[in-house]
Tab-separated table of C-alpha atoms and ligand atoms in Angstrom:
chain	number	residue	atom	x	y	z
A	24	MET	CA	-19.759	-13.401	-48.936
A	25	LYS	CA	-18.227	-13.853	-52.775
A	26	VAL	CA	-19.878	-12.495	-55.925
A	27	ILE	CA	-19.343	-12.528	-59.137
A	28	VAL	CA	-21.066	-9.356	-61.355
A	29	LEU	CA	-21.725	-9.933	-64.830
A	30	GLY	CA	-21.428	-6.919	-66.211
A	31	ALA	CA	-19.489	-3.682	-65.950
A	32	GLY	CA	-22.244	-1.783	-67.690
A	33	VAL	CA	-23.495	1.341	-65.382
A	34	VAL	CA	-25.941	-1.342	-63.808
A	35	GLY	CA	-23.245	-3.816	-62.767
A	36	THR	CA	-20.720	-1.449	-61.769
A	37	SER	CA	-23.406	-0.035	-59.048
A	38	THR	CA	-24.581	-3.188	-58.151
A	39	ALA	CA	-20.694	-4.019	-57.176
A	40	TYR	CA	-20.398	-0.511	-55.024
A	41	PHE	CA	-22.988	-1.454	-53.479
A	42	LEU	CA	-22.009	-4.896	-52.590
A	43	ALA	CA	-18.619	-4.144	-51.998
A	44	LYS	CA	-19.882	-1.658	-49.544
A	45	ALA	CA	-22.334	-4.480	-47.695
A	46	GLY	CA	-18.704	-6.349	-47.006
A	47	MET	CA	-18.983	-8.540	-49.522
A	48	ASP	CA	-15.705	-9.943	-51.877
A	49	VAL	CA	-16.855	-9.107	-55.134
A	50	HIS	CA	-15.646	-9.707	-58.224
A	51	VAL	CA	-16.979	-7.959	-61.939
A	52	ILE	CA	-15.920	-10.105	-65.604
A	53	ASP	CA	-16.433	-7.925	-68.359
A	54	ARG	CA	-15.358	-8.194	-71.888
A	55	GLN	CA	-13.982	-4.390	-72.400
A	56	GLU	CA	-10.575	-3.038	-71.141
A	57	GLY	CA	-12.678	-0.840	-69.166
A	58	VAL	CA	-15.933	0.089	-67.200
A	59	ALA	CA	-19.140	1.567	-68.724
A	60	ARG	CA	-17.402	0.560	-72.877
A	61	GLU	CA	-20.670	-0.518	-75.031
A	62	THR	CA	-24.860	0.576	-73.804
A	63	SER	CA	-23.426	2.364	-70.920
A	64	PHE	CA	-21.284	4.654	-73.182
A	65	ALA	CA	-22.560	7.139	-74.520
A	66	ASN	CA	-26.294	7.534	-74.447
A	67	GLY	CA	-28.881	9.985	-73.973
A	68	GLY	CA	-27.670	11.039	-70.146
A	69	GLN	CA	-31.700	12.448	-68.714
A	70	ILE	CA	-31.789	11.048	-65.025
A	71	ALA	CA	-35.441	10.696	-66.296
A	72	ALA	CA	-37.805	9.202	-62.859
A	73	ASN	CA	-41.228	11.567	-64.458
A	74	HIS	CA	-40.670	9.637	-67.702
A	75	ALA	CA	-41.546	5.884	-66.698
A	76	GLU	CA	-44.152	5.865	-69.600
A	77	PRO	CA	-43.171	2.158	-70.996
A	78	TRP	CA	-42.432	1.783	-74.890
A	79	ALA	CA	-45.749	-0.633	-75.161
A	80	ALA	CA	-49.209	1.780	-75.209
A	81	PRO	CA	-52.081	1.966	-77.056
A	82	SER	CA	-50.908	5.045	-78.804
A	83	VAL	CA	-47.827	3.870	-79.675
A	84	LEU	CA	-49.971	0.405	-82.604
A	85	PRO	CA	-51.148	4.087	-84.520
A	86	LYS	CA	-47.282	4.831	-84.852
A	87	ALA	CA	-45.659	2.443	-85.262
A	88	LEU	CA	-48.022	1.664	-88.365
A	89	LYS	CA	-47.953	5.081	-89.896
A	90	TRP	CA	-43.406	4.717	-89.651
A	91	LEU	CA	-43.418	1.377	-91.523
A	92	GLY	CA	-41.561	1.118	-94.573
A	93	ARG	CA	-40.289	4.667	-93.450
A	94	THR	CA	-35.851	5.265	-93.351
A	95	ASP	CA	-36.131	7.909	-91.182
A	96	ALA	CA	-38.784	6.121	-88.458
A	97	PRO	CA	-38.016	7.221	-85.337
A	98	LEU	CA	-38.760	4.117	-85.142
A	99	LEU	CA	-37.218	1.412	-87.485
A	100	TYR	CA	-38.031	-2.492	-86.337
A	101	HIS	CA	-36.612	-4.633	-89.723
A	102	LEU	CA	-39.563	-7.869	-89.629
A	103	ARG	CA	-36.011	-10.800	-89.048
A	104	LEU	CA	-36.054	-14.119	-89.733
A	105	ASP	CA	-35.646	-14.563	-85.368
A	106	PRO	CA	-37.780	-16.100	-83.569
A	107	SER	CA	-36.884	-14.532	-80.469
A	108	LEU	CA	-37.938	-10.870	-81.794
A	109	TRP	CA	-40.988	-12.464	-82.520
A	110	ALA	CA	-41.903	-13.570	-79.403
A	111	TRP	CA	-41.167	-10.711	-77.168
A	112	THR	CA	-43.157	-8.612	-79.891
A	113	LEU	CA	-46.080	-10.730	-79.258
A	114	LYS	CA	-45.108	-9.942	-75.881
A	115	PHE	CA	-44.981	-6.528	-76.700
A	116	LEU	CA	-48.224	-6.630	-78.273
A	117	ALA	CA	-49.682	-7.847	-75.024
A	118	ASN	CA	-48.849	-5.533	-73.261
A	119	CYS	CA	-50.419	-2.374	-74.761
A	120	THR	CA	-53.573	-1.928	-73.243
A	121	PRO	CA	-54.125	0.378	-71.760
A	122	GLY	CA	-54.370	-1.089	-68.055
A	123	ARG	CA	-50.775	-2.476	-68.768
A	124	GLU	CA	-49.646	0.693	-69.387
A	125	ARG	CA	-50.546	2.167	-66.306
A	126	ARG	CA	-49.597	-0.481	-63.823
A	127	ASN	CA	-46.078	-0.976	-65.556
A	128	THR	CA	-45.098	3.016	-65.236
A	129	VAL	CA	-45.935	2.819	-61.626
A	130	ARG	CA	-43.440	-0.500	-62.107
A	131	THR	CA	-40.985	1.667	-63.617
A	132	LEU	CA	-42.324	4.637	-61.601
A	133	ARG	CA	-40.727	2.861	-58.411
A	134	ILE	CA	-37.619	1.624	-58.615
A	135	ALA	CA	-36.521	4.706	-61.133
A	136	LEU	CA	-38.093	7.474	-58.045
A	137	TYR	CA	-36.006	4.844	-56.072
A	138	SER	CA	-32.435	5.456	-58.088
A	139	ARG	CA	-32.574	8.838	-57.909
A	140	THR	CA	-33.175	9.133	-54.009
A	141	ILE	CA	-29.598	6.038	-54.111
A	142	LEU	CA	-28.105	9.275	-56.584
A	143	GLN	CA	-28.762	11.685	-54.875
A	144	ARG	CA	-27.823	10.392	-51.793
A	145	LEU	CA	-24.936	9.245	-52.703
A	146	ARG	CA	-23.090	13.282	-54.287
A	147	ARG	CA	-23.902	13.595	-50.135
A	148	GLU	CA	-23.029	10.802	-48.966
A	149	THR	CA	-19.636	11.283	-51.455
A	150	ALA	CA	-17.246	12.935	-53.841
A	151	ILE	CA	-19.356	11.366	-56.870
A	152	GLU	CA	-19.175	14.191	-60.065
A	153	TYR	CA	-20.673	13.166	-63.657
A	154	ASP	CA	-21.379	16.819	-65.257
A	155	HIS	CA	-24.332	16.640	-63.342
A	156	LEU	CA	-27.295	19.057	-63.554
A	157	ALA	CA	-30.423	18.884	-61.361
A	158	ARG	CA	-32.539	21.792	-63.189
A	159	GLY	CA	-35.184	18.969	-65.038
A	160	ILE	CA	-36.210	17.683	-67.684
A	161	LEU	CA	-38.678	19.333	-71.204
A	162	ASN	CA	-40.665	18.039	-73.600
A	163	ILE	CA	-40.775	19.929	-76.318
A	164	PHE	CA	-43.712	19.954	-79.236
A	165	HIS	CA	-43.658	20.786	-82.317
A	166	THR	CA	-47.518	20.859	-82.752
A	167	PRO	CA	-51.596	21.866	-81.667
A	168	LYS	CA	-51.863	17.887	-81.584
A	169	SER	CA	-48.948	16.743	-80.105
A	170	PHE	CA	-49.090	19.449	-77.242
A	171	SER	CA	-52.205	18.857	-76.184
A	172	ALA	CA	-51.088	14.244	-75.651
A	173	GLY	CA	-48.353	15.439	-74.358
A	174	ALA	CA	-50.260	17.833	-71.530
A	175	ARG	CA	-52.861	14.738	-70.885
A	176	ALA	CA	-49.847	12.250	-70.023
A	177	ALA	CA	-48.248	15.091	-67.802
A	178	ASP	CA	-52.043	15.000	-66.307
A	179	VAL	CA	-51.478	10.744	-66.101
A	180	MET	CA	-48.367	11.402	-63.872
A	181	SER	CA	-49.717	14.044	-62.062
A	182	GLU	CA	-52.437	11.813	-60.597
A	183	LEU	CA	-48.850	9.368	-59.904
A	184	GLY	CA	-47.471	11.912	-58.126
A	185	CYS	CA	-44.741	12.969	-60.708
A	186	GLU	CA	-44.361	16.502	-60.867
A	187	ARG	CA	-44.757	18.036	-64.887
A	188	ARG	CA	-46.184	21.601	-65.723
A	189	THR	CA	-47.597	22.389	-68.907
A	190	LEU	CA	-45.312	25.449	-70.698
A	191	ASP	CA	-46.402	27.089	-73.773
A	192	ARG	CA	-43.887	28.260	-75.809
A	193	GLY	CA	-42.410	31.618	-74.390
A	194	ALA	CA	-42.656	29.882	-70.769
A	195	CYS	CA	-40.544	27.514	-72.355
A	196	LEU	CA	-38.143	29.885	-73.965
A	197	ASP	CA	-38.091	31.947	-70.483
A	198	LEU	CA	-36.449	27.795	-68.981
A	199	GLU	CA	-33.825	27.446	-71.511
A	200	PRO	CA	-33.274	30.027	-73.271
A	201	ALA	CA	-30.886	28.670	-75.686
A	202	LEU	CA	-34.472	27.734	-77.087
A	203	ARG	CA	-34.855	30.965	-78.535
A	204	PHE	CA	-31.998	30.505	-81.088
A	205	SER	CA	-34.203	27.622	-82.762
A	206	ASP	CA	-35.676	27.607	-85.953
A	207	ALA	CA	-38.131	24.498	-84.753
A	208	PRO	CA	-41.475	25.869	-84.773
A	209	PHE	CA	-42.593	24.466	-80.949
A	210	VAL	CA	-45.826	25.397	-79.717
A	211	GLY	CA	-45.310	24.191	-75.700
A	212	GLY	CA	-43.695	21.899	-73.528
A	213	THR	CA	-43.850	19.809	-70.524
A	214	TRP	CA	-41.425	20.714	-67.688
A	215	SER	CA	-40.829	18.000	-64.325
A	216	PRO	CA	-38.343	20.013	-62.601
A	217	HIS	CA	-37.391	16.690	-60.558
A	218	ASP	CA	-35.629	14.658	-63.173
A	219	GLU	CA	-32.398	15.560	-64.048
A	220	SER	CA	-28.904	15.055	-65.888
A	221	GLY	CA	-25.330	13.023	-66.371
A	222	ASP	CA	-23.024	11.614	-67.724
A	223	CYS	CA	-23.372	8.623	-67.788
A	224	PHE	CA	-20.261	7.244	-68.936
A	225	LEU	CA	-18.137	9.588	-66.175
A	226	PHE	CA	-21.053	7.534	-63.419
A	227	THR	CA	-19.747	3.861	-63.819
A	228	GLN	CA	-15.673	5.476	-63.979
A	229	ARG	CA	-16.774	7.313	-60.809
A	230	ILE	CA	-18.348	4.761	-59.454
A	231	GLY	CA	-16.202	1.592	-60.647
A	232	GLU	CA	-13.570	3.296	-58.412
A	233	MET	CA	-15.019	3.618	-55.606
A	234	ALA	CA	-16.352	0.233	-56.113
A	235	GLN	CA	-12.268	-0.832	-56.604
A	236	LYS	CA	-11.675	1.204	-53.463
A	237	GLU	CA	-14.711	-1.010	-51.246
A	238	GLY	CA	-11.898	-3.621	-52.279
A	239	ALA	CA	-14.287	-4.651	-55.511
A	240	ARG	CA	-11.854	-6.555	-57.459
A	241	PHE	CA	-12.526	-5.834	-61.868
A	242	HIS	CA	-11.291	-9.376	-64.375
A	243	PHE	CA	-11.095	-7.333	-67.838
A	244	GLY	CA	-11.114	-8.530	-71.704
A	245	THR	CA	-12.476	-11.554	-69.601
A	246	THR	CA	-15.462	-13.356	-72.368
A	247	VAL	CA	-17.960	-15.179	-71.020
A	248	THR	CA	-18.659	-17.861	-72.755
A	249	ARG	CA	-21.715	-19.905	-70.581
A	250	LEU	CA	-23.248	-20.133	-66.660
A	251	LEU	CA	-22.120	-24.473	-65.139
A	252	ALA	CA	-25.403	-25.746	-64.050
A	253	LYS	CA	-24.803	-27.445	-60.587
A	254	GLY	CA	-28.383	-28.600	-60.054
A	255	ASN	CA	-30.466	-25.573	-59.081
A	256	ARG	CA	-27.460	-23.929	-58.988
A	257	VAL	CA	-24.901	-21.614	-60.686
A	258	GLY	CA	-22.007	-24.158	-60.138
A	259	GLY	CA	-19.279	-21.449	-62.481
A	260	VAL	CA	-19.137	-19.224	-65.205
A	261	GLU	CA	-16.792	-19.763	-67.862
A	262	THR	CA	-14.708	-18.084	-69.363
A	263	ALA	CA	-11.975	-18.023	-72.379
A	264	THR	CA	-9.452	-18.088	-69.558
A	265	GLY	CA	-11.024	-20.597	-67.482
A	266	VAL	CA	-14.149	-21.112	-64.612
A	267	GLU	CA	-15.011	-18.870	-61.322
A	268	THR	CA	-16.877	-19.527	-58.730
A	269	ALA	CA	-18.222	-17.390	-55.543
A	270	ASP	CA	-21.429	-17.802	-53.661
A	271	ALA	CA	-23.963	-15.932	-55.510
A	272	TYR	CA	-24.123	-14.759	-58.929
A	273	VAL	CA	-25.401	-11.053	-60.901
A	274	LEU	CA	-26.340	-11.282	-64.096
A	275	SER	CA	-26.117	-7.678	-66.186
A	276	LEU	CA	-24.937	-8.326	-68.510
A	277	GLY	CA	-27.278	-6.286	-70.927
A	278	SER	CA	-28.879	-7.063	-74.227
A	279	TYR	CA	-26.688	-10.573	-73.934
A	280	SER	CA	-27.697	-11.734	-70.429
A	281	ARG	CA	-30.046	-13.180	-72.697
A	282	LYS	CA	-27.997	-15.606	-74.225
A	283	ILE	CA	-26.363	-16.412	-71.117
A	284	ALA	CA	-28.943	-17.046	-68.958
A	285	GLN	CA	-30.486	-19.739	-71.676
A	286	ASP	CA	-27.263	-21.926	-70.201
A	287	MET	CA	-30.003	-21.671	-66.866
A	288	GLY	CA	-32.746	-22.081	-68.917
A	289	LEU	CA	-33.960	-19.164	-67.728
A	290	ASN	CA	-35.528	-17.649	-71.314
A	291	LEU	CA	-35.368	-13.714	-69.910
A	292	PRO	CA	-37.269	-11.400	-72.718
A	293	ILE	CA	-34.616	-9.181	-73.392
A	294	TYR	CA	-34.346	-7.838	-76.998
A	295	PRO	CA	-31.705	-5.364	-78.353
A	296	ALA	CA	-33.403	-2.385	-79.492
A	297	LYS	CA	-30.095	0.118	-81.074
A	298	GLY	CA	-30.192	3.808	-80.887
A	299	TYR	CA	-27.818	6.550	-82.029
A	300	SER	CA	-25.719	9.574	-80.669
A	301	VAL	CA	-24.348	11.806	-81.149
A	302	SER	CA	-21.749	14.320	-79.310
A	303	ILE	CA	-20.322	17.835	-80.132
A	304	PRO	CA	-17.869	19.865	-78.001
A	305	ILE	CA	-20.137	23.237	-76.604
A	306	GLU	CA	-18.479	26.185	-78.603
A	307	ASN	CA	-21.040	29.006	-77.461
A	308	ASP	CA	-21.520	28.643	-73.967
A	309	GLU	CA	-25.162	30.608	-75.050
A	310	GLY	CA	-26.546	28.005	-77.225
A	311	ALA	CA	-26.524	25.032	-75.929
A	312	PRO	CA	-29.205	23.714	-73.262
A	313	MET	CA	-28.855	23.969	-69.714
A	314	VAL	CA	-32.033	21.490	-68.845
A	315	SER	CA	-31.949	18.213	-70.460
A	316	ILE	CA	-34.615	17.943	-73.899
A	317	THR	CA	-36.721	16.054	-74.195
A	318	ASP	CA	-38.231	16.722	-78.115
A	319	ASP	CA	-40.817	13.747	-78.922
A	320	ALA	CA	-41.797	14.376	-82.854
A	321	HIS	CA	-38.260	13.134	-83.448
A	322	LYS	CA	-37.097	10.807	-80.500
A	323	LEU	CA	-34.529	12.747	-78.538
A	324	VAL	CA	-33.325	14.204	-76.409
A	325	LEU	CA	-30.436	16.256	-75.753
A	326	SER	CA	-27.691	16.844	-72.863
A	327	ARG	CA	-25.625	19.288	-71.673
A	328	LEU	CA	-22.923	17.434	-70.673
A	329	GLY	CA	-20.022	19.660	-68.881
A	330	GLY	CA	-17.992	20.608	-72.138
A	331	ILE	CA	-20.456	18.564	-74.674
A	332	PHE	CA	-23.653	18.891	-76.366
A	333	ARG	CA	-24.710	14.777	-76.224
A	334	ILE	CA	-27.832	14.379	-79.124
A	335	ALA	CA	-29.548	11.115	-78.486
A	336	GLY	CA	-32.032	8.186	-79.719
A	337	THR	CA	-34.486	6.828	-82.096
A	338	ALA	CA	-35.057	2.964	-81.937
A	339	GLU	CA	-33.752	0.104	-84.287
A	340	PHE	CA	-35.256	-4.040	-84.091
A	341	ALA	CA	-32.319	-5.260	-85.972
A	342	GLY	CA	-30.017	-7.577	-84.002
A	343	TYR	CA	-27.376	-7.088	-81.658
A	344	ASP	CA	-25.627	-5.006	-85.277
A	345	THR	CA	-23.573	-2.552	-83.539
A	346	THR	CA	-22.671	-0.453	-87.424
A	347	ILE	CA	-22.994	2.830	-87.291
A	348	ASP	CA	-25.802	3.761	-90.783
A	349	PRO	CA	-24.212	7.624	-92.213
A	350	VAL	CA	-27.914	8.481	-93.032
A	351	ARG	CA	-29.620	7.624	-89.290
A	352	ALA	CA	-27.037	9.868	-88.180
A	353	ARG	CA	-27.496	12.604	-89.493
A	354	GLN	CA	-30.931	12.629	-89.063
A	355	THR	CA	-29.983	12.395	-85.631
A	356	LEU	CA	-27.417	15.420	-85.433
A	357	ASP	CA	-29.633	17.102	-87.880
A	358	ALA	CA	-32.885	17.679	-85.183
A	359	GLY	CA	-30.922	18.217	-82.572
A	360	LEU	CA	-29.080	21.545	-84.198
A	361	HIS	CA	-32.122	21.968	-85.715
A	362	LEU	CA	-33.553	23.341	-82.486
A	363	PHE	CA	-30.180	24.467	-80.803
A	364	PRO	CA	-27.701	24.991	-84.582
A	365	ARG	CA	-25.559	26.830	-82.151
A	366	ALA	CA	-23.931	25.211	-79.453
A	367	GLY	CA	-21.576	23.515	-81.618
A	368	SER	CA	-20.224	22.629	-85.267
A	369	ARG	CA	-21.361	19.590	-87.216
A	370	ASP	CA	-18.630	18.395	-88.401
A	371	ARG	CA	-17.083	17.846	-84.666
A	372	GLY	CA	-20.217	15.010	-84.419
A	373	GLU	CA	-18.826	12.470	-82.862
A	374	TYR	CA	-21.395	9.327	-83.152
A	375	TRP	CA	-22.575	6.372	-81.315
A	376	THR	CA	-24.652	2.728	-81.270
A	377	GLY	CA	-25.417	1.351	-78.125
A	378	LEU	CA	-28.420	-1.933	-77.501
A	379	ARG	CA	-30.839	-0.947	-75.139
A	380	PRO	CA	-31.784	-4.111	-73.233
A	381	VAL	CA	-35.308	-3.875	-73.638
A	382	THR	CA	-37.981	-5.582	-72.219
A	383	PRO	CA	-41.817	-6.065	-73.513
A	384	ASP	CA	-43.020	-3.962	-70.646
A	385	SER	CA	-40.377	-1.772	-70.207
A	386	VAL	CA	-39.909	-2.889	-66.746
A	387	PRO	CA	-36.414	-4.149	-66.314
A	388	LEU	CA	-35.165	-7.727	-64.873
A	389	LEU	CA	-34.901	-6.532	-61.071
A	390	GLY	CA	-34.249	-9.652	-57.581
A	391	ARG	CA	-34.469	-13.106	-57.208
A	392	SER	CA	-35.337	-16.154	-60.470
A	393	PRO	CA	-35.811	-19.389	-60.342
A	394	ILE	CA	-31.943	-20.492	-59.637
A	395	GLU	CA	-31.440	-20.779	-56.495
A	396	ASN	CA	-27.925	-18.486	-56.647
A	397	LEU	CA	-28.512	-16.112	-59.394
A	398	TYR	CA	-29.621	-12.872	-59.479
A	399	LEU	CA	-31.205	-10.674	-62.216
A	400	ASN	CA	-30.294	-7.145	-62.819
A	401	THR	CA	-30.907	-6.155	-66.569
A	402	GLY	CA	-33.242	-5.462	-68.955
A	403	HIS	CA	-33.429	-1.976	-67.854
A	404	GLY	CA	-34.179	-0.338	-71.786
A	405	THR	CA	-34.050	2.842	-72.621
A	406	LEU	CA	-33.806	4.080	-68.542
A	407	GLY	CA	-30.854	2.306	-67.544
A	408	TRP	CA	-28.766	5.396	-65.904
A	409	THR	CA	-32.243	6.386	-64.407
A	410	MET	CA	-32.943	3.033	-62.720
A	411	ALA	CA	-29.125	1.458	-62.289
A	412	ALA	CA	-28.448	3.171	-59.153
A	413	GLY	CA	-31.547	2.616	-57.272
A	414	SER	CA	-31.075	-1.528	-58.931
A	415	GLY	CA	-27.740	-2.267	-58.051
A	416	ARG	CA	-28.126	-0.969	-54.075
A	417	VAL	CA	-31.487	-3.932	-54.247
A	418	ILE	CA	-29.057	-6.483	-55.069
A	419	ALA	CA	-26.628	-5.468	-52.041
A	420	ASP	CA	-29.110	-5.988	-49.746
A	421	LEU	CA	-31.058	-8.777	-51.208
A	422	ILE	CA	-27.752	-10.608	-51.394
A	423	GLY	CA	-26.828	-9.183	-47.915
A	424	GLY	CA	-29.907	-10.617	-46.047
A	425	ARG	CA	-31.468	-6.940	-46.180
A	426	ARG	CA	-35.026	-6.154	-46.694
A	427	PRO	CA	-34.437	-3.983	-50.177
A	428	GLU	CA	-36.323	-0.594	-49.593
A	429	ILE	CA	-38.360	-1.227	-51.971
A	430	ASP	CA	-40.862	-3.697	-53.004
A	431	LEU	CA	-40.064	-5.388	-55.280
A	432	THR	CA	-43.888	-6.745	-56.926
A	433	GLY	CA	-43.920	-6.996	-60.509
A	434	LEU	CA	-40.283	-6.078	-61.163
A	435	GLY	CA	-39.020	-9.900	-61.381
A	436	ILE	CA	-39.229	-12.709	-64.697
A	437	ASP	CA	-41.887	-14.559	-62.560
A	438	ARG	CA	-44.590	-11.749	-64.040
A	439	PHE	CA	-43.311	-13.341	-67.439
B	511	FAD	C1	-29.213	5.912	-78.128
B	511	FAD	C2	-29.446	5.060	-76.096
B	511	FAD	C3	-30.077	6.633	-75.274
B	511	FAD	C4	-30.336	6.478	-74.386
B	511	FAD	N1	-30.411	8.007	-73.727
B	511	FAD	C5	-30.632	6.998	-71.662
B	511	FAD	C6	-31.022	8.451	-70.745
B	511	FAD	O1	-31.039	9.460	-71.277
B	511	FAD	N2	-31.303	8.002	-69.524
B	511	FAD	C7	-31.327	6.351	-68.911
B	511	FAD	O2	-31.317	5.864	-68.366
B	511	FAD	N3	-30.927	5.533	-69.814
B	511	FAD	C8	-30.913	5.853	-71.275
B	511	FAD	N4	-30.222	4.786	-72.225
B	511	FAD	C9	-30.514	3.323	-71.544
B	511	FAD	C10	-29.137	2.854	-70.726
B	511	FAD	O3	-27.898	3.286	-71.434
B	511	FAD	C11	-29.065	1.318	-70.564
B	511	FAD	O4	-30.651	0.964	-69.990
B	511	FAD	C12	-28.315	1.300	-69.782
B	511	FAD	O5	-26.463	1.739	-70.179
B	511	FAD	C13	-27.344	-0.433	-69.676
B	511	FAD	O6	-26.769	-0.620	-69.240
B	511	FAD	P1	-25.809	-1.646	-68.553
B	511	FAD	O7	-25.348	-2.608	-68.268
B	511	FAD	O8	-27.147	-3.053	-68.423
B	511	FAD	O9	-25.849	-2.412	-69.618
B	511	FAD	P2	-24.576	-2.284	-70.439
B	511	FAD	O10	-24.391	-0.740	-70.143
B	511	FAD	O11	-24.883	-2.892	-72.051
B	511	FAD	O12	-22.895	-3.428	-70.119
B	511	FAD	C14	-23.190	-4.484	-70.269
B	511	FAD	C15	-21.658	-4.759	-69.946
B	511	FAD	O13	-21.874	-6.353	-70.528
B	511	FAD	C16	-21.020	-7.233	-70.918
B	511	FAD	N5	-21.124	-8.157	-71.780
B	511	FAD	C17	-21.774	-8.330	-72.895
B	511	FAD	N6	-21.592	-10.530	-72.518
B	511	FAD	C18	-20.644	-9.931	-71.650
B	511	FAD	C19	-20.251	-11.244	-72.317
B	511	FAD	N7	-20.142	-12.904	-73.017
B	511	FAD	N8	-18.705	-11.580	-71.877
B	511	FAD	C20	-18.028	-10.355	-70.574
B	511	FAD	N9	-18.859	-9.437	-70.464
B	511	FAD	C21	-20.444	-9.153	-71.590
B	511	FAD	C22	-20.395	-5.387	-72.005
B	511	FAD	O14	-19.576	-5.427	-71.895
B	511	FAD	C23	-21.142	-4.348	-70.781
B	511	FAD	O15	-20.038	-3.979	-70.602
B	511	FAD	C24	-29.994	5.737	-73.805
B	511	FAD	C25	-29.687	4.457	-74.384
B	511	FAD	C26	-28.942	4.400	-76.088
B	511	FAD	C27	-29.281	3.231	-76.667
């Protein structure tokens, strides 16, 4: 069976690997000159399966109001003349109830935990190396109020079967000694020991090479201009160089999936949420964290990825704009170096922005679509690296006629 995978980010490339491994004739089309050159390039590196809480929650509304109009806010919402943003926002608001928050957490958790298992299996069965660290994720809190809220969130996740321990400041310092150099007056943290971190770009390169060894072919520098309908099927993919056809198609174009799906009459509720990262070469080994950190106040994640200290996060609803705002980039750097001042030099930071493909309920769009031979593997939002391996395996199983190892109820487009 011939399958075309649209998009060579971490999601599309992982899918290509599992499809090729299952013996299919796999072709991957991407406009860039290699894998993972857009949102999968320089993200926060966390495999945060135990952090499956959606953005849409009752607690987000008071916070969002407080942040409105502040240029240093972790979440910036630009009111734009963009009907797709308004439609997305209405769906997002509808998901801000306690019941939906819990339901969406459970759904994301299902695919995120499965994905972590698949990653661990891959590490056991292949020689894949991507600067991974399996030391958990430590969320730190700067005020007693946010610490109590963090402890309550940890209890909820524990009820759902995730281990997240509450640690006082001293225990945080014991767990991550590099925090002792910090001036930040954090009061405590919660630690999920089973979470991991690793370099998403490196992983995508490696799994792309593995896919090629299994026979997958990558067509880089090829822009998809539209999908061609043939009845209720995709009849082909139009690119700048011609039309490519296959038996099945997988849509993994990240934030751009919505635009291309429109050709088939599909309205995917995905909106780009811009985030920043700064990568600094580690100059002082003792000064950089070994445990991946989440700074709740600044909505930042901080990871050691080989010799690099990566600070990533914040969110901005600014359409498809990826330009780097120097003020916002510096805020990211300052917040990271405030916590780990000895990790490296501020003037050696490399800045990047990426567009998270976010759905209103933070659950990806995974599985069959109403179009017979079109499969969706997109909309992974803040946790695309966390969910990519498992999502790829699920799609390969579906196309190959095998029953996926997890229940897909609530993960598909039919929920909208
Ligand atoms: C600042 C930041 C920090 C993050 N931190 C984390 C983290 O710590 N942990 C985590 O799990 N996730 C994190 N994420 C989220 C994660 O990076 C994304 O969810 C993930 O990279 C999405 O992967 P993707 O393959 O769906 O999309 P992409 O990586 O964007 O891949 C889509 C591909 O489609 C191609 N494409 C698009 N349009 C076309 C077209 N018309 N023709 C041909 N090709 C096209 C692009 O070139 C690209 O290669 C973070 C994101 C950001 C922005």
